[in-house]
CSV table of C-alpha atoms in Angstrom, one decimal:
chain,number,residue,atom,x,y,z
A,633,MET,CA,10.1,-28.0,-5.9
A,634,ALA,CA,11.7,-27.6,-9.2
A,635,GLY,CA,14.9,-26.3,-7.7
A,636,SER,CA,15.5,-29.3,-5.5
A,637,LEU,CA,14.7,-31.8,-8.2
A,638,GLU,CA,16.8,-29.8,-10.6
A,639,THR,CA,19.8,-30.1,-8.2
A,640,LEU,CA,19.4,-33.8,-7.9
A,641,CYS,CA,19.2,-34.1,-11.7
A,642,GLY,CA,22.4,-32.0,-12.0
A,643,GLN,CA,24.2,-34.3,-9.6
A,644,ALA,CA,23.1,-37.4,-11.3
A,645,TYR,CA,24.2,-36.0,-14.7
A,646,GLY,CA,27.6,-35.0,-13.3
A,647,ALA,CA,28.1,-38.5,-11.8
A,648,LYS,CA,27.0,-40.0,-15.2
A,649,GLN,CA,24.1,-41.9,-13.5
A,650,TYR,CA,21.7,-41.4,-16.4
A,651,GLN,CA,19.1,-43.9,-15.0
A,652,LYS,CA,18.6,-41.7,-11.9
A,653,LEU,CA,18.5,-38.6,-14.1
A,654,GLY,CA,15.6,-40.1,-16.1
A,655,ILE,CA,13.7,-41.1,-12.9
A,656,TYR,CA,14.2,-37.6,-11.4
A,657,THR,CA,13.1,-35.9,-14.6
A,658,TYR,CA,9.9,-37.9,-14.9
A,659,CYS,CA,9.1,-37.4,-11.2
A,660,SER,CA,9.6,-33.7,-11.5
A,661,ILE,CA,7.5,-33.4,-14.6
A,662,ILE,CA,4.6,-35.3,-12.9
A,663,SER,CA,4.8,-33.4,-9.6
A,664,LEU,CA,5.1,-30.0,-11.3
A,665,ILE,CA,2.2,-30.6,-13.6
A,666,LEU,CA,0.0,-31.4,-10.5
A,667,VAL,CA,1.1,-28.2,-8.8
A,668,CYS,CA,1.3,-25.8,-11.8
A,669,LEU,CA,-2.2,-26.4,-13.1
A,670,PRO,CA,-4.0,-24.9,-10.0
A,671,ILE,CA,-1.5,-22.1,-9.8
A,672,SER,CA,-2.0,-21.3,-13.5
A,673,PHE,CA,-5.7,-21.0,-12.9
A,674,LEU,CA,-5.0,-18.7,-9.9
A,675,TRP,CA,-2.8,-16.5,-12.0
A,676,MET,CA,-5.3,-16.3,-14.9
A,677,PHE,CA,-7.8,-14.8,-12.5
A,678,ILE,CA,-5.5,-12.8,-10.2
A,679,ASP,CA,-6.9,-9.5,-11.3
A,680,LYS,CA,-10.4,-10.5,-10.4
A,681,LEU,CA,-9.3,-12.0,-7.2
A,682,LEU,CA,-7.5,-8.8,-6.2
A,683,ILE,CA,-10.5,-6.7,-6.9
A,684,LEU,CA,-12.7,-9.2,-4.9
A,685,LEU,CA,-10.3,-8.7,-2.0
A,686,GLY,CA,-10.6,-5.0,-2.3
A,687,GLN,CA,-7.3,-4.1,-3.9
A,688,ASP,CA,-7.2,-1.9,-6.9
A,689,ASN,CA,-5.4,-3.9,-9.6
A,690,LEU,CA,-3.6,-0.8,-10.9
A,691,GLN,CA,-1.9,-0.3,-7.5
A,692,SER,CA,-1.0,-4.0,-7.4
A,693,PRO,CA,2.8,-4.8,-7.3
A,694,MET,CA,2.2,-7.8,-9.6
A,695,PRO,CA,3.9,-6.3,-12.8
A,696,LEU,CA,7.1,-5.4,-10.7
A,697,ALA,CA,7.1,-8.8,-9.1
A,698,ASN,CA,6.6,-10.5,-12.4
A,699,THR,CA,9.6,-8.7,-13.9
A,700,LEU,CA,11.8,-9.4,-10.9
A,701,PHE,CA,11.0,-13.1,-10.9
A,702,ARG,CA,11.5,-13.3,-14.7
A,703,PHE,CA,15.2,-12.4,-14.2
A,704,ALA,CA,15.9,-13.6,-10.6
A,705,VAL,CA,14.6,-17.1,-10.7
A,706,PRO,CA,16.5,-18.2,-13.9
A,707,SER,CA,19.7,-16.8,-12.4
A,708,VAL,CA,19.4,-18.8,-9.2
A,709,GLU,CA,18.5,-21.9,-11.2
A,710,MET,CA,21.5,-21.6,-13.5
A,711,THR,CA,23.8,-21.3,-10.4
A,712,CYS,CA,22.2,-24.4,-8.8
A,713,THR,CA,22.6,-26.3,-12.1
A,714,ARG,CA,26.3,-25.4,-12.4
A,715,VAL,CA,27.2,-26.2,-8.8
A,716,SER,CA,25.3,-29.5,-8.8
A,717,ASN,CA,26.8,-30.6,-12.1
A,718,VAL,CA,30.4,-30.0,-10.9
A,719,LEU,CA,29.7,-31.5,-7.5
A,720,GLY,CA,28.2,-34.6,-9.1
A,721,ALA,CA,31.3,-34.9,-11.3
A,722,GLY,CA,33.5,-34.7,-8.1
A,723,ASN,CA,35.0,-31.2,-8.7
A,724,PRO,CA,34.4,-29.2,-5.5
A,725,GLN,CA,36.9,-26.5,-6.6
A,726,ALA,CA,34.8,-25.6,-9.6
A,727,ALA,CA,31.7,-25.5,-7.4
A,728,LYS,CA,33.4,-23.0,-5.1
A,729,MET,CA,34.5,-20.9,-8.0
A,730,ALA,CA,30.9,-20.8,-9.3
A,731,VAL,CA,29.6,-19.7,-5.9
A,732,TRP,CA,32.2,-17.0,-5.7
A,733,ALA,CA,31.3,-15.7,-9.2
A,734,VAL,CA,27.7,-15.6,-8.1
A,735,MET,CA,28.6,-13.7,-5.0
A,736,VAL,CA,30.5,-11.1,-7.0
A,737,LEU,CA,27.7,-10.7,-9.4
A,738,GLU,CA,25.2,-10.4,-6.5
A,739,ILE,CA,27.1,-7.7,-4.8
A,740,THR,CA,27.4,-5.8,-8.1
A,741,GLU,CA,23.7,-6.2,-8.7
A,742,VAL,CA,22.8,-5.0,-5.2
A,743,ILE,CA,25.0,-1.9,-5.6
A,744,VAL,CA,23.5,-1.0,-8.9
A,745,ILE,CA,19.9,-1.8,-8.1
A,746,SER,CA,19.8,-0.1,-4.6
A,747,ARG,CA,21.5,3.0,-6.0
A,748,ALA,CA,19.2,3.2,-9.0
A,749,LEU,CA,16.1,2.8,-6.7
A,750,PHE,CA,17.4,5.4,-4.3
A,751,PHE,CA,18.2,8.0,-6.9
A,752,CYS,CA,15.0,7.4,-8.8
A,753,ARG,CA,12.8,7.5,-5.8
A,754,HIS,CA,10.9,10.6,-6.7
A,755,ILE,CA,9.9,9.3,-10.1
A,756,LEU,CA,9.1,5.6,-9.3
A,757,GLY,CA,5.6,6.4,-8.1
A,758,TYR,CA,4.7,7.6,-11.6
A,759,ALA,CA,5.0,4.0,-12.8
A,760,SER,CA,1.7,3.1,-11.2
A,761,ARG,CA,-0.1,6.4,-10.7
A,762,SER,CA,0.3,10.1,-11.6
A,763,GLU,CA,-1.2,11.3,-8.3
A,764,GLU,CA,1.2,13.3,-6.2
A,765,ASP,CA,0.4,11.7,-2.9
A,766,ILE,CA,1.1,8.2,-4.3
A,767,VAL,CA,4.4,9.4,-5.7
A,768,LYS,CA,5.3,10.9,-2.4
A,769,HIS,CA,4.4,7.7,-0.5
A,770,VAL,CA,6.5,5.6,-2.8
A,771,ALA,CA,9.4,8.1,-2.4
A,772,ASP,CA,9.1,7.8,1.4
A,773,MET,CA,9.1,3.9,1.2
A,774,ASP,CA,12.0,3.7,-1.2
A,775,PRO,CA,14.8,3.7,1.5
A,776,PHE,CA,13.2,0.7,3.0
A,777,ILE,CA,13.0,-1.0,-0.4
A,778,CYS,CA,16.7,-0.3,-0.8
A,779,LEU,CA,17.5,-1.7,2.6
A,780,SER,CA,15.4,-4.8,1.7
A,781,VAL,CA,17.5,-5.3,-1.4
A,782,ILE,CA,20.7,-5.0,0.6
A,783,LEU,CA,19.6,-7.4,3.3
A,784,GLU,CA,18.5,-9.9,0.7
A,785,MET,CA,22.0,-9.9,-0.6
A,786,LYS,CA,23.3,-10.4,3.0
A,787,VAL,CA,21.1,-13.5,3.4
A,788,LEU,CA,22.2,-14.9,0.1
A,789,THR,CA,25.9,-14.5,0.9
A,790,ASP,CA,25.4,-15.9,4.4
A,791,PHE,CA,23.7,-18.9,2.8
A,792,LEU,CA,26.4,-19.4,0.3
A,793,LEU,CA,29.2,-19.1,2.9
A,794,ILE,CA,27.8,-21.8,5.2
A,795,ASP,CA,30.4,-24.3,4.1
């Protein structure tokens, strides 16, 4: 929700339509407050919810997902802001340059992350448990995780190259 409204705000700002920018901003604030409050309560009690559902919260992937989204989401948002601002200002060449820069960074990120995950596969399991069977299972799953990272990059580049 925030991404689409943020794109509209960026286009309005780039086109110097500040009245629309204000309307979009206020609408996004109201709608996100309505959605974020229930989600915040859910996150506050996620550990109890996981235990209620039968999952040991120590084996939960939540800390890893939290770290991933802390870095990935702002990166995507900054790219959308830049592209929407320059498109709103009528500069499609700058938008293409921003998209290409993101693609180069994404390819570099995929290479670094997938290689690091693959070469550290025998020690990643120790991040959650020190039991040897857990460490072995994580090491067995690691090539699939690396493949998932690579395929995610493929989907992103396909999405960016639609034009």
